[in-house]
CSV table of C-alpha atoms and ligand atoms in Angstrom, one decimal:
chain,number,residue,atom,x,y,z
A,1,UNK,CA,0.0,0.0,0.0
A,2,UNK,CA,1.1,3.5,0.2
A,3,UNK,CA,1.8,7.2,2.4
A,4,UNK,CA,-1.4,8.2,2.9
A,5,UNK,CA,-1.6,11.8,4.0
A,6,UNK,CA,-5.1,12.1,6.3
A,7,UNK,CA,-6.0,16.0,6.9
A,8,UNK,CA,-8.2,16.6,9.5
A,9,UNK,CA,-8.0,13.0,11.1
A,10,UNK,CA,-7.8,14.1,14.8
A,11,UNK,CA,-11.8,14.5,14.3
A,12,UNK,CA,-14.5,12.2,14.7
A,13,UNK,CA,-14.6,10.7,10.9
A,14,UNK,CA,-10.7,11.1,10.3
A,15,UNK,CA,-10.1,9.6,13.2
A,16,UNK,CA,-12.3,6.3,12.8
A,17,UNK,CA,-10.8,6.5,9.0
A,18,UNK,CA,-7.1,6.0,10.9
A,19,UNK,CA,-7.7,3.2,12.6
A,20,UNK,CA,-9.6,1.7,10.1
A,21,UNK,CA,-6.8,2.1,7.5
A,22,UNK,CA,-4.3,1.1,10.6
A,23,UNK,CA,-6.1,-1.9,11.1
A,24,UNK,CA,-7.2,-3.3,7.2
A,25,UNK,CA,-3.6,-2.3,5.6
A,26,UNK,CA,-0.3,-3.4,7.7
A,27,UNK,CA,2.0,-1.7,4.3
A,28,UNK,CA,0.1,1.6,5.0
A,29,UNK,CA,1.6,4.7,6.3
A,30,UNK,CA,-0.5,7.2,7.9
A,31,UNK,CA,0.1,10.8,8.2
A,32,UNK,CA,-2.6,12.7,10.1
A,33,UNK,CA,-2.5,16.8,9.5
A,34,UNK,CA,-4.5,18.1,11.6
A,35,UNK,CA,-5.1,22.0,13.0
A,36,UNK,CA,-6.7,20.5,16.3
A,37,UNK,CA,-9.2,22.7,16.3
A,38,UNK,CA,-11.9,22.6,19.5
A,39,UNK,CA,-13.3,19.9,17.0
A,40,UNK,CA,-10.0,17.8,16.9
A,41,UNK,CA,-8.7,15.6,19.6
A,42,UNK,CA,-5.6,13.7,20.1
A,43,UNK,CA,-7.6,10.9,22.7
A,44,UNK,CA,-8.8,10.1,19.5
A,45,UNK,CA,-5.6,8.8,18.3
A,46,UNK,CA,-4.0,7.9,21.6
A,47,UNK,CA,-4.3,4.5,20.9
A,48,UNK,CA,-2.3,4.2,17.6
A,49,UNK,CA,0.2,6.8,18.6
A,50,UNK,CA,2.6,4.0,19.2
A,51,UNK,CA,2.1,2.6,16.3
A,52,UNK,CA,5.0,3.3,14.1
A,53,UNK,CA,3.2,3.5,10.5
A,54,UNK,CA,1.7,6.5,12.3
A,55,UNK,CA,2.4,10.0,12.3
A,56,UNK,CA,1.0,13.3,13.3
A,57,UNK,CA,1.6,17.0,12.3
A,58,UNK,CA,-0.7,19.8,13.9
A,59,UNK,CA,-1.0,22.2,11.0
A,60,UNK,CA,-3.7,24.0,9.2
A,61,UNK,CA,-4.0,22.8,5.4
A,62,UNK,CA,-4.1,26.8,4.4
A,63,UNK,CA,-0.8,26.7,5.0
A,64,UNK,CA,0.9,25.5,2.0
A,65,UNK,CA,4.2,26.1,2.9
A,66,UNK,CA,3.7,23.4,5.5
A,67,UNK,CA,1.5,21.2,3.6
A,68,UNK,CA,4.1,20.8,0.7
A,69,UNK,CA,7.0,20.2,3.1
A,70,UNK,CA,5.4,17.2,4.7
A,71,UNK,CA,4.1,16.0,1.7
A,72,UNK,CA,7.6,15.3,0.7
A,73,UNK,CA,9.2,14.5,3.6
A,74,UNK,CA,6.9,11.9,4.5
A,75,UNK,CA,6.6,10.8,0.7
A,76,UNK,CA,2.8,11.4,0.2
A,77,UNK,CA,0.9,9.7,-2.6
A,78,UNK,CA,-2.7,10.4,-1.6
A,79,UNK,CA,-4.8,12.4,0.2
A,80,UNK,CA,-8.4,11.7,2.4
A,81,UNK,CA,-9.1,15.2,3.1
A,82,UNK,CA,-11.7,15.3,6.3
A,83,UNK,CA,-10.7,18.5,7.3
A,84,UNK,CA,-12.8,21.2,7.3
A,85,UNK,CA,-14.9,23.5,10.0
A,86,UNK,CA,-18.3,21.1,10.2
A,87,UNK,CA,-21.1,22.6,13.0
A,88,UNK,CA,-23.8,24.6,11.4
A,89,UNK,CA,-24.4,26.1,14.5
A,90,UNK,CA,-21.2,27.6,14.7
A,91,UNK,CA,-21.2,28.7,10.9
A,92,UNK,CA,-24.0,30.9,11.4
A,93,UNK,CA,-22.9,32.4,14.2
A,94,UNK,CA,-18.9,32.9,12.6
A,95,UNK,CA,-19.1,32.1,8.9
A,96,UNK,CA,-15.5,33.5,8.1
A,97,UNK,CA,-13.0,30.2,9.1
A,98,UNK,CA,-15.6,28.2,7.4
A,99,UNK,CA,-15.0,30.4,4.1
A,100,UNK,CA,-11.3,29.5,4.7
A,101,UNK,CA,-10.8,26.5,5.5
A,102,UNK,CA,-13.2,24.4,3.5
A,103,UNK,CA,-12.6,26.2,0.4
A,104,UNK,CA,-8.6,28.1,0.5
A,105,UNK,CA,-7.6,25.3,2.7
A,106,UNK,CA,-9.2,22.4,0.3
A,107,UNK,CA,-7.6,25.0,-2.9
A,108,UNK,CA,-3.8,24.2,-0.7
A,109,UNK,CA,-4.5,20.6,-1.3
A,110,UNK,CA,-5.4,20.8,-4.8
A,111,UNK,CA,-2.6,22.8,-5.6
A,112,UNK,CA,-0.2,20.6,-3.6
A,113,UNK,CA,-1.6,17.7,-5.5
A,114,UNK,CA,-0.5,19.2,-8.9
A,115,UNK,CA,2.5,20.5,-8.0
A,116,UNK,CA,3.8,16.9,-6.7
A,117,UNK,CA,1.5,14.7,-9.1
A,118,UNK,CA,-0.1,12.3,-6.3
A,119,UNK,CA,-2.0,9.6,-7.0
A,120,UNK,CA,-5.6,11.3,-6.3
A,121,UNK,CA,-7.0,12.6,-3.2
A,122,UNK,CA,-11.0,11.7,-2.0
A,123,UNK,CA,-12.3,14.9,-0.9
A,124,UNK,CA,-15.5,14.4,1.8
A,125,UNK,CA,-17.9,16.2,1.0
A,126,UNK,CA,-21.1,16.3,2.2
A,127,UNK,CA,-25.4,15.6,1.5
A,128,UNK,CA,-25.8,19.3,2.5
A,129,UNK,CA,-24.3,20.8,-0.7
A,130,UNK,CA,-27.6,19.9,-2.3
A,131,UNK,CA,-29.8,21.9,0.3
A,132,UNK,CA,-33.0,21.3,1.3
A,133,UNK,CA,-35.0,18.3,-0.9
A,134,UNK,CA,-38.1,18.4,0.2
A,135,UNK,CA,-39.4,15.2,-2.1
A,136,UNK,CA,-37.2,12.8,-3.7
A,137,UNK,CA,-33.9,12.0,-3.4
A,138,UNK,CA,-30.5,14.2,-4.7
A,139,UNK,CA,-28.3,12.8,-7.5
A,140,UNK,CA,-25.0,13.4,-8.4
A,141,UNK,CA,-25.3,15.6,-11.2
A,142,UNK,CA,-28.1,17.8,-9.3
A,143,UNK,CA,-27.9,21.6,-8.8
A,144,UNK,CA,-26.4,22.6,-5.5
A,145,UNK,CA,-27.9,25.2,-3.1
A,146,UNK,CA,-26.6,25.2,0.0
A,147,UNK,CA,-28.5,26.8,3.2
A,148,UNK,CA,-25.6,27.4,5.9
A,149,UNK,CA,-22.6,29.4,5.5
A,150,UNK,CA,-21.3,25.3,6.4
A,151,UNK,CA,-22.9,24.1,3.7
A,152,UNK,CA,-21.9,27.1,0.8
A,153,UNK,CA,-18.3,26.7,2.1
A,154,UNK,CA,-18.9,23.0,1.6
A,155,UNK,CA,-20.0,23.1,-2.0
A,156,UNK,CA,-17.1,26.3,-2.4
A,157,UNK,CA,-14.7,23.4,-2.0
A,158,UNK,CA,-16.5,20.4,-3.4
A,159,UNK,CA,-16.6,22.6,-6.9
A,160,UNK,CA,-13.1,23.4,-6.4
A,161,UNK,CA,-12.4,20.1,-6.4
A,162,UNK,CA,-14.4,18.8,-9.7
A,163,UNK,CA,-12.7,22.5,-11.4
A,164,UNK,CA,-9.4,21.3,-10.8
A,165,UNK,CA,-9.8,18.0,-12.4
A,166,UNK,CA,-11.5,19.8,-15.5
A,167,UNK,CA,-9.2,22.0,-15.7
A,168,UNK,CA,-5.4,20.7,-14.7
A,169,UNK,CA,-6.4,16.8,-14.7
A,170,UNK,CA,-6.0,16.7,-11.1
A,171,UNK,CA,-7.2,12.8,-9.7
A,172,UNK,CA,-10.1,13.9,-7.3
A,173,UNK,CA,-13.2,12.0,-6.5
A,174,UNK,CA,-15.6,13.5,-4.5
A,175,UNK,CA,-18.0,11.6,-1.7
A,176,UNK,CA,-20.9,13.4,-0.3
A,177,UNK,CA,-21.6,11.5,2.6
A,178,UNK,CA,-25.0,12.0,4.6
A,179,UNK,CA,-25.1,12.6,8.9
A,180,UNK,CA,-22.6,10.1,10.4
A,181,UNK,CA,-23.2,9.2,14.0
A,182,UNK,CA,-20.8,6.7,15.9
A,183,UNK,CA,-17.8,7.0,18.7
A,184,UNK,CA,-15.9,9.9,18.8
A,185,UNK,CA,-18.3,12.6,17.6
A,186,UNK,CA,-18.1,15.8,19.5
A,187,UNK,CA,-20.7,16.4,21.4
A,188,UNK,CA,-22.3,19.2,19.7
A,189,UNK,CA,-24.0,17.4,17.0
A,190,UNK,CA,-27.1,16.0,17.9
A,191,UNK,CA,-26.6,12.1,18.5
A,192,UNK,CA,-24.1,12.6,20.8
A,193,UNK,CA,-25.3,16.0,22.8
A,194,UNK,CA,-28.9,14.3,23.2
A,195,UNK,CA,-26.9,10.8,24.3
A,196,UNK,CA,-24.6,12.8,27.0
A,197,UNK,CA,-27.3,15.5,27.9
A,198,UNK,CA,-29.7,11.9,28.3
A,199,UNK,CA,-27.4,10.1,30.5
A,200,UNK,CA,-26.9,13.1,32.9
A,201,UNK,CA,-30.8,13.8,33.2
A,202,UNK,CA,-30.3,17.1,31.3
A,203,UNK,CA,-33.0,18.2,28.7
A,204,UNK,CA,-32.6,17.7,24.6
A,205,UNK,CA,-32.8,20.6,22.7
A,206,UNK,CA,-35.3,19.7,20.1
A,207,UNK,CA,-35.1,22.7,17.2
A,208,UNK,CA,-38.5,23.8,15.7
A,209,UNK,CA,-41.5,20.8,15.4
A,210,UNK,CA,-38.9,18.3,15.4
A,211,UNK,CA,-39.6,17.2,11.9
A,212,UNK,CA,-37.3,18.1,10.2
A,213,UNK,CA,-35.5,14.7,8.4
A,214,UNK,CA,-31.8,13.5,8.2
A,215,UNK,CA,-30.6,10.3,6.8
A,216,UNK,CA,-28.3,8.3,9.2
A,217,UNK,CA,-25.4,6.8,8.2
A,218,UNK,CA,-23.0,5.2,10.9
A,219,UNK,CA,-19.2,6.1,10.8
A,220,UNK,CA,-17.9,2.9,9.5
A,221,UNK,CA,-19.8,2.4,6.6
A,222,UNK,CA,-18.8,5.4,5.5
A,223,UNK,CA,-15.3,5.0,6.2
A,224,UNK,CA,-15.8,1.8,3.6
A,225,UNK,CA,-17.0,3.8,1.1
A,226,UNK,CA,-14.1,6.5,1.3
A,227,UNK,CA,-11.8,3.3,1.3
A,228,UNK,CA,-13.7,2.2,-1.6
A,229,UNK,CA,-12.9,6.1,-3.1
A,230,UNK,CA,-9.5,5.9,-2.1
A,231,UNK,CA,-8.6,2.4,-4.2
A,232,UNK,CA,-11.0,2.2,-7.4
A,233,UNK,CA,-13.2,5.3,-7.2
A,234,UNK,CA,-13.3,7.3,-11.0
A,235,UNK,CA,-10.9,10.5,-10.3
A,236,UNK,CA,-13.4,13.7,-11.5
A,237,UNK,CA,-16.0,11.6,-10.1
A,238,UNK,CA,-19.1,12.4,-7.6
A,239,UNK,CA,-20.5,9.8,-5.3
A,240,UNK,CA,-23.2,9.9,-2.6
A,241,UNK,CA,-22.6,8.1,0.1
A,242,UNK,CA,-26.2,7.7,1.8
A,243,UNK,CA,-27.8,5.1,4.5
A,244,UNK,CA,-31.5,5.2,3.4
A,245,UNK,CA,-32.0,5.3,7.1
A,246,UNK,CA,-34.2,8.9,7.1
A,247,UNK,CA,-35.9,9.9,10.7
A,248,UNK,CA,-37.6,13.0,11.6
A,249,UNK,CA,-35.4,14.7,14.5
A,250,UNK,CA,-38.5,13.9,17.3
A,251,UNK,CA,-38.5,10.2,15.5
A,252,UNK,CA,-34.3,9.9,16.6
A,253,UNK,CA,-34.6,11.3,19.6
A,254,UNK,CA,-37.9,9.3,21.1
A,255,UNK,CA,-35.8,6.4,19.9
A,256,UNK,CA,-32.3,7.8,22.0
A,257,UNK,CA,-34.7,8.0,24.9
A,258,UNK,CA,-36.5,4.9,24.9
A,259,UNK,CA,-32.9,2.7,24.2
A,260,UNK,CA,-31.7,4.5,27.5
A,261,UNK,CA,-35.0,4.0,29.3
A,262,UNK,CA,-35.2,7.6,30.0
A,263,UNK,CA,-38.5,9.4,30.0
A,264,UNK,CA,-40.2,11.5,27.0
A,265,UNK,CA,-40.0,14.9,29.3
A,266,UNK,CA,-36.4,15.7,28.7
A,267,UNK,CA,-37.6,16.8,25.3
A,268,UNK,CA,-37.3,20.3,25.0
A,269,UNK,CA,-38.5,22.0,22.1
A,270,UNK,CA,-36.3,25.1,21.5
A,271,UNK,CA,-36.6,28.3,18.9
A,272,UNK,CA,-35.7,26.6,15.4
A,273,UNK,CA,-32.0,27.0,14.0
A,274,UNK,CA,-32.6,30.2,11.3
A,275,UNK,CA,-32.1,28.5,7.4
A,276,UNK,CA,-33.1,25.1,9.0
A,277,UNK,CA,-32.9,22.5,5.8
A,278,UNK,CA,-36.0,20.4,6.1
A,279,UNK,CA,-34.8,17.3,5.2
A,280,UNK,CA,-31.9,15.8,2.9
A,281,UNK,CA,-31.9,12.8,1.3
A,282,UNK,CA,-30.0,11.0,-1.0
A,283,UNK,CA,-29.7,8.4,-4.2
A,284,UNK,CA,-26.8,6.5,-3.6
A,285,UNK,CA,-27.1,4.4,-6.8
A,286,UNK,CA,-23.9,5.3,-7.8
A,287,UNK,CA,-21.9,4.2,-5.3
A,288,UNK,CA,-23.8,1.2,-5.3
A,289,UNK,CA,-22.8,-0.3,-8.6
A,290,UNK,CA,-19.2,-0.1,-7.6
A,291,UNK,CA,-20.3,-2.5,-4.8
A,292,UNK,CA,-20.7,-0.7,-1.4
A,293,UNK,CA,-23.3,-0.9,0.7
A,294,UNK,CA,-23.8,0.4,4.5
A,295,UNK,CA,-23.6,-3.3,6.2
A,296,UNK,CA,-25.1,-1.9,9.8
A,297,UNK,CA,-28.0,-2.0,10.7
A,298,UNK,CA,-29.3,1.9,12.3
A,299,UNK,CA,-30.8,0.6,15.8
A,300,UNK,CA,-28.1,-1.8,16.4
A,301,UNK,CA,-25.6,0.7,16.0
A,302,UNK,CA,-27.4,3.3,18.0
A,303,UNK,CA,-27.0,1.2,20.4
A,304,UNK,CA,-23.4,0.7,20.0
A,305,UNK,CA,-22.8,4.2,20.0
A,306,UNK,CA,-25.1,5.0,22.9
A,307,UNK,CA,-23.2,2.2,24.9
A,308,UNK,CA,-19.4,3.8,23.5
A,309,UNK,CA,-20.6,7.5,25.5
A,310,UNK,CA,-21.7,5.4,28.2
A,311,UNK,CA,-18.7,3.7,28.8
A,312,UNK,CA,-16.3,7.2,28.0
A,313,UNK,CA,-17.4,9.6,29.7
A,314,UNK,CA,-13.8,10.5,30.3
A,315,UNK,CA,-13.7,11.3,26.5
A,316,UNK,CA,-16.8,13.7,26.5
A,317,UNK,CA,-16.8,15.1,29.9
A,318,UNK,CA,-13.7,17.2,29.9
A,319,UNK,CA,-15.0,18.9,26.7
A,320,UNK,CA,-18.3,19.3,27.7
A,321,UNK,CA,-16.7,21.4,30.8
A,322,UNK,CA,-14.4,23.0,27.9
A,323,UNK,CA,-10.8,21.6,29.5
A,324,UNK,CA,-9.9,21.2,25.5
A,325,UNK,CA,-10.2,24.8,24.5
A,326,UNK,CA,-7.0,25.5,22.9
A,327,UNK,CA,-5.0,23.5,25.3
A,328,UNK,CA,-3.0,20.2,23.5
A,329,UNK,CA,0.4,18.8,24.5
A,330,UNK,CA,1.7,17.0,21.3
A,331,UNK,CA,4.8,14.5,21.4
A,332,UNK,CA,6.7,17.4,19.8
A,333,UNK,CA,5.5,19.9,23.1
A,334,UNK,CA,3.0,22.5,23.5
A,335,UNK,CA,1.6,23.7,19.9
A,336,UNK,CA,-0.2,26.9,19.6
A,337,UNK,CA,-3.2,26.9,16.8
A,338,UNK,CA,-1.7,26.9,13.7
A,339,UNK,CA,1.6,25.3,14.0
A,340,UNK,CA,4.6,25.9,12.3
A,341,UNK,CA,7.3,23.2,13.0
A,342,UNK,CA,5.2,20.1,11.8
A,343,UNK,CA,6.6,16.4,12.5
B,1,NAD,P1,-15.0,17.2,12.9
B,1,NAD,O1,-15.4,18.6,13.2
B,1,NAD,O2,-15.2,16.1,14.0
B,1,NAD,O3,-13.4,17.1,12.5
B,1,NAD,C1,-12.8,18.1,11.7
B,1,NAD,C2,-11.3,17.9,11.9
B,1,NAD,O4,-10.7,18.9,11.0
B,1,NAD,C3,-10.8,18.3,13.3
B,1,NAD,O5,-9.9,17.4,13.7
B,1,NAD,C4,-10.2,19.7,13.1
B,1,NAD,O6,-9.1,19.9,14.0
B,1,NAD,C5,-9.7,19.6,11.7
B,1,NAD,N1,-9.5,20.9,11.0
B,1,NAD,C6,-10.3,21.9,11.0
B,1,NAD,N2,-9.8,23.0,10.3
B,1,NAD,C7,-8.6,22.6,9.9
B,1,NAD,C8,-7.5,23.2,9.2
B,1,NAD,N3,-7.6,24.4,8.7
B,1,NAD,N4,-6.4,22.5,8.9
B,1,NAD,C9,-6.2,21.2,9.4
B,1,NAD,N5,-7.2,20.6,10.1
B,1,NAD,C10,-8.3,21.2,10.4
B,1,NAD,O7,-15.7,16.8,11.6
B,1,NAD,P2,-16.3,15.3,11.1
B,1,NAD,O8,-17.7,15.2,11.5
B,1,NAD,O9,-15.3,14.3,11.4
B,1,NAD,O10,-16.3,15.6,9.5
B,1,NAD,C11,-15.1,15.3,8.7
B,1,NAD,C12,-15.4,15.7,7.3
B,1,NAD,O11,-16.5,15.0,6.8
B,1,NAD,C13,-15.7,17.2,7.1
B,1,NAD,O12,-15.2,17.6,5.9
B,1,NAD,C14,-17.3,17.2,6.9
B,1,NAD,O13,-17.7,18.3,6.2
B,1,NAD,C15,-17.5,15.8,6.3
B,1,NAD,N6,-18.8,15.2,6.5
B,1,NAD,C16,-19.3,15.1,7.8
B,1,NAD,C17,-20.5,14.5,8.1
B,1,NAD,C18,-21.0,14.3,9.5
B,1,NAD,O14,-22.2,14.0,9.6
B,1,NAD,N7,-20.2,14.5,10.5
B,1,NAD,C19,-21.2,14.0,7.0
B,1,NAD,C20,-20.8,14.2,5.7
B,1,NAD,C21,-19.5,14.8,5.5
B,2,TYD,P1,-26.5,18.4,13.5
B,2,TYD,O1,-26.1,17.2,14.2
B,2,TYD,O2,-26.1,19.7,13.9
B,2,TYD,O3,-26.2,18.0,11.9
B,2,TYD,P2,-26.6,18.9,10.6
B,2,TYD,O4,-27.2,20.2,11.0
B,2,TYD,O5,-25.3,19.0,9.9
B,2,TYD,O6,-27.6,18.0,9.9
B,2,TYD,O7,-28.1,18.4,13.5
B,2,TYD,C1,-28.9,17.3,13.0
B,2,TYD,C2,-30.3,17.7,13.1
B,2,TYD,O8,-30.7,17.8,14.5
B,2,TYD,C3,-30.6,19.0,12.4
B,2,TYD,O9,-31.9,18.9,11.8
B,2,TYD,C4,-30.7,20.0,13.6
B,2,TYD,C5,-31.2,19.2,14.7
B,2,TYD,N1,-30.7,19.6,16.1
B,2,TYD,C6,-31.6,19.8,17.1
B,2,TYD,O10,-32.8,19.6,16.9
B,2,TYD,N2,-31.1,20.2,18.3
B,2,TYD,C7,-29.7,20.3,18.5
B,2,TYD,O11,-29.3,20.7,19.7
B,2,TYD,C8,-28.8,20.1,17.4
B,2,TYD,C9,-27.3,20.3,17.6
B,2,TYD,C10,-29.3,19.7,16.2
């Protein structure tokens, strides 16, 4: 197999993506690049950082500089980018490192892939390029019209993507992956807030009527498909990467509640999020014919996950009381944001 660099891998995708790859390829060197952001979290690597076909660099993928330098010292041929700002929430309230880092920062890569001719990098993209689809399900070739300032900085670097392969040749595919759940996502998105709010009796934030629908897909099947990408995707290529598990929001969360045996009244319906998309859905036909399918089933890996936040509370609690707010200690010492030095 080959040097794999992973950008944004200290985060709750990347990170399962590592230690899949870790585990499924033994030739495989991994190189995580990673800004550790509030959103990115060594303790999700702390159990491969022995592993010698591992490496970590805290740097920011706008910095090019930095991203061509480990590129060739580590001898890169491919790229899984992951990284990007991902909370809605956070994009409406601060739209600006959105604007940078999912579309400059996924330009960097682009460039960086041209400039040293790498075998192809799988960009992860995501369902919410397409906006709100009220009835039927998005294809690939389907306008986009993103909602959030998340999801137009999404589709900002997602087009990026598909206009440097029609324009320099550059070997990109493109996944746009619907809502992952699974261990190791941050506690703001709503499976895990609901689970860790649940399990200490607090109340669940429901936004609007609660009907609003999202299609489920759990972490490792989509860490299949990006494998999938990675090895015999079609470079200039778009795929959807979608469960066909839709719920409305009140549907998931009397679900959360009823698996923990806790009681309906910790609902709390709450003033809506402002551009709410209504539902997104996808046709994953596409990826289909090149053989993947997602091979869990939803409830049983709700339950997984539920029981994974249950048994590490060590891993949420401290960011829940904000103890990760711009403080990381790396094997190379204290780092601050954007990094310089590298591995
Ligand atoms: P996450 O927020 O958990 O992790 C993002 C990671 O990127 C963090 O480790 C963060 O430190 C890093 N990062 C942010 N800015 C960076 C920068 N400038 N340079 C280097 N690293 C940086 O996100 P996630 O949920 O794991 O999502 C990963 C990718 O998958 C994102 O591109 C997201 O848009 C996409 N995606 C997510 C979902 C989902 O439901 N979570 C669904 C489809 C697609
Ligand atoms: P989220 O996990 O933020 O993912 P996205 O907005 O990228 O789909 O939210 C999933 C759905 O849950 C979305 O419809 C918004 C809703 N939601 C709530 O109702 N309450 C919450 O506290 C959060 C974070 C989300």
């Amino acid at each position: 197999m080959e040097n794999v660099l992973i950008t944004g891998g200290a985060g709750f995708i990347g990170s399962n993506f590592v230690h899949y790859v870790l585990a499924k390829y033994p030739d495989c060197k991994v190189v995580v690049f990673d800004k550790l952001t509030y959103a990115g979290n060594l303790d999700n690597l702390q159990d491969v950082a022995d592993d010698p076909r591992y490496h970590f660099v805290r740097a920011d993928i706008c910095d090019t500089e930095l991203v061509q330098q480990v590129i060739q010292e580590h001898e890169i041929q491919s790229i899984v980018n992951f990284a990007a700002d991902t909370h809605v929430d956070r994009s409406i309230l601060e739209p600006g490192s959105f604007i940078q880092t999912d579309v400059y920062g996924t330009h960097v890569l682009l460039e960086a892939i041209r400039e040293f001719g790498l075998r192809r990098m799988v960009h992860v993209s995501t369902d919410e390029v397409y906006g709100s689809v009220v009835e039927g399900s998005s294809v690939e070739t389907d306008n986009l019209l993103p909602s959030s300032p998340y999801s137009a900085s999404k589709a900002g670097g997602d087009l990026m993507c598909r206009a440097y392969h029609v324009t320099y040749g550059v070997p990109v595919v493109i996944t746009r992956g619907s809502n992952n759940f699974g261990p190791h996502q941050y506690p703001e998105k709503v499976i895990p807030l609901f689970i860790t709010n649940a399990l200490d009796d607090k109340p669940l934030p429901l936004y609007g009527d609660g009907q609003n629908v999202r299609d489920w897909l759990y972490v490792l099947d989509h860490c299949e498909a990006i494998d999938l990408m990675w090895r015999e995707g079609w470079d200039g290529e778009i795929y959807n990467v979608g469960s066909d598990d839709e719920l409305t929001n009140l549907e998931l969360t009397e679900m959360l509640l009823e698996l923990m045996g806790k009681p309906r009244s910790l609902i709390q319906f709450v003033e809506d999020r402002p551009g709410h998309d209504r539902r997104y859905s996808l046709d994953s036909t596409k990826i289909h014919q090149l053989g993947w399918q997602p091979r869990h089933d939803f409830e049983e890996a709700l339950v997984g996950t539920v029981r994974w936040y249950t048994e590490n509370r060590w891993w949420w609690e401290k960011i829940k009381r904000g103890e990760y707010e711009g403080y990381y200690q790396t094997q190379y010492g204290r780092r601050p944001v954007v990094s310089g030095s590298g591995n």
